[in-house]
Amino acid sequence: MSSSNLMSGARMLLECLSREGVEIIFGYPGGVTLPFYDTLYDNPIRHILVRHEENACFAAEGYARSTGKVGVCCATSGPGATNLVTGLVDAMMDSIPIVALTGQVSTKLIGSDAFQEADTFGITRSCTKHNFLVKSIADLPQIVHEAFYIASTGRPGPVLVDIPKDVFQAQGHYTPVHAIHLPGYKIVTEGHSGQIRRAAQMIWEAKRPFVYAGGGIIAGEASQELRELVEIVDAPTVCTLMGLGALPSEHPNFISMPGMHGSYAANMGMTHADLLIALGVRFDDRVTGRLSAFAPHAKVIHVDIDPAEVGKNRNPDLPIVGDVKKVLPKLNKALRELEPTMAEVNAAERKAWWKQIRAWQQEHPLQPVFSSEEIKPQHLMYAIDQISKGQAIVCSDVGQHQMWAAQLIRFNAPRLWINSGGLGAMGFGLPAAIGAQFACPDKLVFAIVGDGGFQMSIPELATIASYGLPVKIIVMNNGYLGMVRQWQELFYNNRTCAVELDCFPDAELLARAYGFRGRTIDKPSELEEALREAVNEPGPYLLNVKVSPFDNVFPMVPAGGAINEMVLEPPRPVAVPAKR
Amino acid sequence: MIQVISILLENKPGALMRVTGLLSARGYNIESLTVARTLDPTLSRMTIAVDVEPHLRRQLIKQMNRLINVLQAADLTEAPAVARELVLLRVRAPMEARTAILKEAEIFGGRVVDSSLEGFAIEATGETEKMDEFIDVMRSYGEIEVTRSGLVAVSLESKKLRLSPPIPRTVEAAENKDRNGVVNA
């Protein structure tokens, strides 16, 4: 072996990253990662210094969610690694491909309660798809390439590689990795052809078919295939919170989001359908409500790449384990073959089904609410939608604003709507927008955040400022932890406790302190103009929108309720908290 | 209800924790767990007896199969399988009881592995219920000290082991490209 490929572990790691096509790392340095950062000094891979490790992971997620590529984040041992945990769980819940690199104390110190030591391998075992502790430089290349392979294939997810300082420093020969051998890593992609044929038959036989599409369509890059399916059978279609944009919001067959804050038509459709075509979904409790009452009349076809999701919450009548990208073209082909003989069989019933769906849509549409005195939260989302026109990237935080945004902003392509769906991690929106803006520098990126989540991620304003990222930060400021208050009002006898955020910084001064522009508005007449100003600003912009404080998100399915038992509007008499 | 799960997994640090973590995260108590190397020293065979509601069993097996280090997890609860347990016990045996103890041990297929003036150390293997009886009988002779191995099970069906073949790395193609990265530096 030539001596030319003798290199340090740190450099070997960068070599592997470079071969994996990594262009950008979101990270925060520390003691044990010093050798790595020293090598990074003259390496073309870009390192983005965030202000907190949790946000490094969220930013990597924003990057991964907006592109489909693996997001990479990096933290030091101990506190650095523990700070990553929330982001890792978030990526796990939403199946986002992340490779997290953490430093570890030197191998001979592991287990000795060394400075900044934590059992990262143990701590992150349950919040990653897989994790590795590199004990020797000889294992490093294989492990790093395996990490990328695991993160990005099958059902994507976060993979953590824990690297001790002495492994970074050791010298070794880099031998290229030619094959990944993970005998226990079983991915089924193709789908059972007999099951697919039966599914096509079932779909044509249905009188009230309903497509329930989720994040799997986006992760599987199968939007086009979904659209074909929906158009062949002309089925009404809902996209879950994770699946928004899988079918364009402006598509005539798109009904909206189902579930706890889904539309009346979406939930009634689910409840009355006789066939649910579930694609890349996991029958999450926020979608199904009370499981025993969910889609009671429907047979279920469930397509998912993860066999553990099939039958987890709802037993499907026809399971297909496979990648939607592979299964849907075959299903579409089978549907087309049957079309001449089957299309007319239930045509009349299907027409009546559509009539019913349209009637539900008209009965209780999801629509913005306006007021001349105060800015309604729905008005804010509507105004953003009018600027975005289904094209902008919208990164949302968690809470009421997230639900209103999901209800009212259109997404005409996948990977535009970025939010923490499964975990519901507050503080996600702003750092995710950083990652998305780095990934898509030419796109308009909104960070829609509540005044609660924003204050969890304020440090990242520095990251935005220092890299001059033109993120448009829109704070939907109602002075409350709105979603928690909503539950206290509705289910805890209006005993609002620990939800009032009575201090919020002056947005203009705050933004100016970081060197960019900001503004606070509270009049409906200012809204459109202020948003235009924000969007026209070449750099970052912080727009603090004071909205009417006491609005709640409706429709709402109370926890444990059936999804057709929606509360459509605020209960009367409305309990209005006493003014201070 | 006790479920018996047999798992073939990679013999790697942390692999055991991944399996048991799935159980502890759901609050299931492991009744017994045995693990040892197989003929192939890179692999281990694990037998777990765990109290899980029957309707959750399939889900649990699927989640175990999802683990990267797990080659195969199989449910042996109702499948044709043989399950055995090893008991090692020490019994105090005064002179007048020694013959009786030896006779009883013989009935249970037990074997004396150590004998002293104080008493015997006896090993026995068998089904769990049989071993419970054996221990009960020995207890009637006085103070005993018991160690049980927990269940070891083997399936009587030949189940095809589906393994993923090595996957050639496609990103190697990028190697020849003229890039600014460290590769060609």
Tab-separated table of N, CA, C and O in Angstrom, chain A residues 170-222:
chain	number	residue	atom	x	y	z
A	170	ALA	N	-5.649	9.197	15.148
A	170	ALA	CA	-4.848	8.051	14.689
A	170	ALA	C	-4.546	8.174	13.201
A	170	ALA	O	-5.265	8.837	12.449
A	171	GLN	N	-3.461	7.541	12.790
A	171	GLN	CA	-3.108	7.518	11.376
A	171	GLN	C	-3.478	6.160	10.805
A	171	GLN	O	-3.291	5.125	11.466
A	172	GLY	N	-4.004	6.151	9.615
A	172	GLY	CA	-4.369	4.877	9.000
A	172	GLY	C	-4.419	5.022	7.497
A	172	GLY	O	-4.381	6.136	6.960
A	173	HIS	N	-4.488	3.873	6.839
A	173	HIS	CA	-4.584	3.888	5.384
A	173	HIS	C	-6.045	3.875	4.990
A	173	HIS	O	-6.817	3.071	5.497
A	174	TYR	N	-6.380	4.746	4.088
A	174	TYR	CA	-7.754	4.755	3.617
A	174	TYR	C	-7.909	3.726	2.504
A	174	TYR	O	-7.230	3.791	1.489
A	175	THR	N	-8.757	2.772	2.736
A	175	THR	CA	-9.060	1.827	1.664
A	175	THR	C	-10.505	2.062	1.244
A	175	THR	O	-11.407	2.015	2.092
A	176	PRO	N	-10.713	2.336	-0.017
A	176	PRO	CA	-12.078	2.626	-0.463
A	176	PRO	C	-13.013	1.461	-0.156
A	176	PRO	O	-12.614	0.297	-0.199
A	177	VAL	N	-14.232	1.802	0.178
A	177	VAL	CA	-15.230	0.791	0.509
A	177	VAL	C	-16.010	0.482	-0.757
A	177	VAL	O	-16.589	1.373	-1.374
A	178	HIS	N	-15.974	-0.774	-1.163
A	178	HIS	CA	-16.606	-1.122	-2.438
A	178	HIS	C	-17.993	-1.715	-2.268
A	178	HIS	O	-18.764	-1.753	-3.210
A	179	ALA	N	-18.274	-2.185	-1.067
A	179	ALA	CA	-19.597	-2.781	-0.873
A	179	ALA	C	-20.045	-2.575	0.565
A	179	ALA	O	-19.241	-2.514	1.484
A	180	ILE	N	-21.345	-2.443	0.705
A	180	ILE	CA	-21.947	-2.354	2.033
A	180	ILE	C	-22.545	-3.722	2.319
A	180	ILE	O	-23.334	-4.236	1.524
A	181	HIS	N	-22.152	-4.322	3.417
A	181	HIS	CA	-22.741	-5.618	3.727
A	181	HIS	C	-23.404	-5.579	5.094
A	181	HIS	O	-22.739	-5.619	6.128
A	182	LEU	N	-24.705	-5.467	5.065
A	182	LEU	CA	-25.492	-5.453	6.293
A	182	LEU	C	-26.521	-6.566	6.176
A	182	LEU	O	-27.647	-6.347	5.729
A	183	PRO	N	-26.123	-7.786	6.527
A	183	PRO	CA	-26.998	-8.936	6.258
A	183	PRO	C	-28.366	-8.830	6.930
A	183	PRO	O	-29.342	-9.377	6.443
A	184	GLY	N	-28.425	-8.094	8.037
A	184	GLY	CA	-29.701	-8.016	8.751
A	184	GLY	C	-30.571	-6.842	8.327
A	184	GLY	O	-31.669	-6.660	8.839
A	185	TYR	N	-30.076	-6.034	7.394
A	185	TYR	CA	-30.815	-4.836	6.986
A	185	TYR	C	-31.655	-5.186	5.766
A	185	TYR	O	-31.160	-5.222	4.651
A	186	LYS	N	-32.920	-5.494	6.044
A	186	LYS	CA	-33.764	-6.021	4.990
A	186	LYS	C	-34.675	-4.912	4.460
A	186	LYS	O	-35.439	-4.349	5.224
A	187	ILE	N	-34.560	-4.606	3.191
A	187	ILE	CA	-35.462	-3.615	2.608
A	187	ILE	C	-36.266	-4.294	1.507
A	187	ILE	O	-35.693	-4.881	0.601
A	188	VAL	N	-37.566	-4.219	1.632
A	188	VAL	CA	-38.424	-4.745	0.576
A	188	VAL	C	-38.934	-3.549	-0.209
A	188	VAL	O	-39.558	-2.655	0.356
A	189	THR	N	-38.644	-3.504	-1.499
A	189	THR	CA	-39.052	-2.324	-2.262
A	189	THR	C	-40.100	-2.636	-3.326
A	189	THR	O	-40.952	-1.812	-3.621
A	190	GLU	N	-40.034	-3.823	-3.906
A	190	GLU	CA	-40.792	-4.065	-5.135
A	190	GLU	C	-42.297	-4.195	-4.916
A	190	GLU	O	-43.077	-3.780	-5.755
A	191	GLY	N	-42.695	-4.782	-3.819
A	191	GLY	CA	-44.117	-5.022	-3.613
A	191	GLY	C	-44.529	-6.325	-4.277
A	191	GLY	O	-44.042	-6.669	-5.353
A	192	HIS	N	-45.423	-7.038	-3.650
A	192	HIS	CA	-45.859	-8.349	-4.137
A	192	HIS	C	-46.784	-8.156	-5.340
A	192	HIS	O	-47.814	-7.496	-5.231
A	193	SER	N	-46.415	-8.754	-6.482
A	193	SER	CA	-47.172	-8.452	-7.704
A	193	SER	C	-48.615	-8.959	-7.616
A	193	SER	O	-49.528	-8.297	-8.125
A	194	GLY	N	-48.815	-10.100	-6.953
A	194	GLY	CA	-50.184	-10.597	-6.801
A	194	GLY	C	-51.022	-9.653	-5.955
A	194	GLY	O	-52.180	-9.351	-6.278
A	195	GLN	N	-50.417	-9.145	-4.893
A	195	GLN	CA	-51.116	-8.196	-4.024
A	195	GLN	C	-51.449	-6.913	-4.792
A	195	GLN	O	-52.506	-6.331	-4.606
A	196	ILE	N	-50.511	-6.487	-5.640
A	196	ILE	CA	-50.739	-5.261	-6.406
A	196	ILE	C	-51.916	-5.457	-7.365
A	196	ILE	O	-52.779	-4.582	-7.490
A	197	ARG	N	-51.976	-6.630	-8.013
A	197	ARG	CA	-53.118	-6.910	-8.910
A	197	ARG	C	-54.425	-6.914	-8.133
A	197	ARG	O	-55.425	-6.343	-8.570
A	198	ARG	N	-54.390	-7.536	-6.959
A	198	ARG	CA	-55.615	-7.570	-6.145
A	198	ARG	C	-56.011	-6.161	-5.705
A	198	ARG	O	-57.184	-5.828	-5.644
A	199	ALA	N	-55.000	-5.343	-5.414
A	199	ALA	CA	-55.291	-3.965	-5.006
A	199	ALA	C	-56.004	-3.219	-6.129
A	199	ALA	O	-56.983	-2.502	-5.891
A	200	ALA	N	-55.521	-3.401	-7.352
A	200	ALA	CA	-56.151	-2.726	-8.495
A	200	ALA	C	-57.604	-3.150	-8.616
A	200	ALA	O	-58.499	-2.320	-8.825
A	201	GLN	N	-57.833	-4.443	-8.454
A	201	GLN	CA	-59.198	-4.966	-8.521
A	201	GLN	C	-60.066	-4.321	-7.433
A	201	GLN	O	-61.158	-3.826	-7.691
A	202	MET	N	-59.520	-4.280	-6.208
A	202	MET	CA	-60.273	-3.697	-5.091
A	202	MET	C	-60.605	-2.231	-5.334
A	202	MET	O	-61.682	-1.754	-4.991
A	203	ILE	N	-59.642	-1.537	-5.914
A	203	ILE	CA	-59.847	-0.102	-6.127
A	203	ILE	C	-60.981	0.133	-7.124
A	203	ILE	O	-61.848	0.979	-6.912
A	204	TRP	N	-60.988	-0.661	-8.187
A	204	TRP	CA	-62.078	-0.467	-9.160
A	204	TRP	C	-63.412	-0.924	-8.608
A	204	TRP	O	-64.468	-0.440	-9.001
A	205	GLU	N	-63.371	-1.894	-7.702
A	205	GLU	CA	-64.631	-2.404	-7.150
A	205	GLU	C	-65.234	-1.462	-6.112
A	205	GLU	O	-66.412	-1.582	-5.767
A	206	ALA	N	-64.415	-0.534	-5.626
A	206	ALA	CA	-64.904	0.345	-4.559
A	206	ALA	C	-65.933	1.332	-5.085
A	206	ALA	O	-65.849	1.794	-6.220
A	207	LYS	N	-66.872	1.619	-4.229
A	207	LYS	CA	-67.876	2.621	-4.584
A	207	LYS	C	-67.481	3.993	-4.041
A	207	LYS	O	-67.811	5.018	-4.596
A	208	ARG	N	-66.798	3.968	-2.908
A	208	ARG	CA	-66.403	5.233	-2.284
A	208	ARG	C	-64.918	5.189	-1.923
A	208	ARG	O	-64.542	5.162	-0.749
A	209	PRO	N	-64.057	5.170	-2.945
A	209	PRO	CA	-62.610	5.091	-2.667
A	209	PRO	C	-62.081	6.417	-2.135
A	209	PRO	O	-62.643	7.484	-2.418
A	210	PHE	N	-61.024	6.322	-1.353
A	210	PHE	CA	-60.467	7.533	-0.740
A	210	PHE	C	-58.965	7.321	-0.586
A	210	PHE	O	-58.540	6.325	-0.008
A	211	VAL	N	-58.183	8.237	-1.112
A	211	VAL	CA	-56.730	8.091	-1.021
A	211	VAL	C	-56.221	8.862	0.190
A	211	VAL	O	-56.567	10.025	0.388
A	212	TYR	N	-55.416	8.175	0.987
A	212	TYR	CA	-54.858	8.729	2.229
A	212	TYR	C	-53.343	8.663	2.057
A	212	TYR	O	-52.749	7.610	2.175
A	213	ALA	N	-52.755	9.809	1.660
A	213	ALA	CA	-51.335	9.827	1.281
A	213	ALA	C	-50.522	10.556	2.331
A	213	ALA	O	-50.964	11.574	2.873
A	214	GLY	N	-49.334	10.061	2.603
A	214	GLY	CA	-48.551	10.652	3.686
A	214	GLY	C	-47.124	10.964	3.318
A	214	GLY	O	-46.752	11.018	2.137
A	215	GLY	N	-46.321	11.145	4.356
A	215	GLY	CA	-44.925	11.536	4.186
A	215	GLY	C	-44.118	10.544	3.375
A	215	GLY	O	-43.101	10.912	2.780
A	216	GLY	N	-44.575	9.295	3.316
A	216	GLY	CA	-43.865	8.285	2.536
A	216	GLY	C	-43.817	8.631	1.055
A	216	GLY	O	-42.856	8.291	0.361
A	217	ILE	N	-44.851	9.315	0.573
A	217	ILE	CA	-44.865	9.714	-0.840
A	217	ILE	C	-43.749	10.734	-1.080
A	217	ILE	O	-43.058	10.701	-2.104
A	218	ILE	N	-43.561	11.620	-0.112
A	218	ILE	CA	-42.529	12.649	-0.263
A	218	ILE	C	-41.150	12.024	-0.095
A	218	ILE	O	-40.263	12.238	-0.922
A	219	ALA	N	-40.979	11.194	0.939
A	219	ALA	CA	-39.691	10.534	1.140
A	219	ALA	C	-39.355	9.648	-0.049
A	219	ALA	O	-38.197	9.525	-0.440
A	220	GLY	N	-40.375	9.028	-0.649
A	220	GLY	CA	-40.159	8.117	-1.766
A	220	GLY	C	-40.137	8.806	-3.119
A	220	GLY	O	-40.055	8.134	-4.139
A	221	GLU	N	-40.259	10.126	-3.144
A	221	GLU	CA	-40.252	10.896	-4.396
A	221	GLU	C	-41.301	10.348	-5.366
A	221	GLU	O	-41.038	10.173	-6.556
A	222	ALA	N	-42.478	10.072	-4.859
A	222	ALA	CA	-43.480	9.411	-5.692
A	222	ALA	C	-44.701	10.291	-5.965
A	222	ALA	O	-45.797	9.790	-6.212
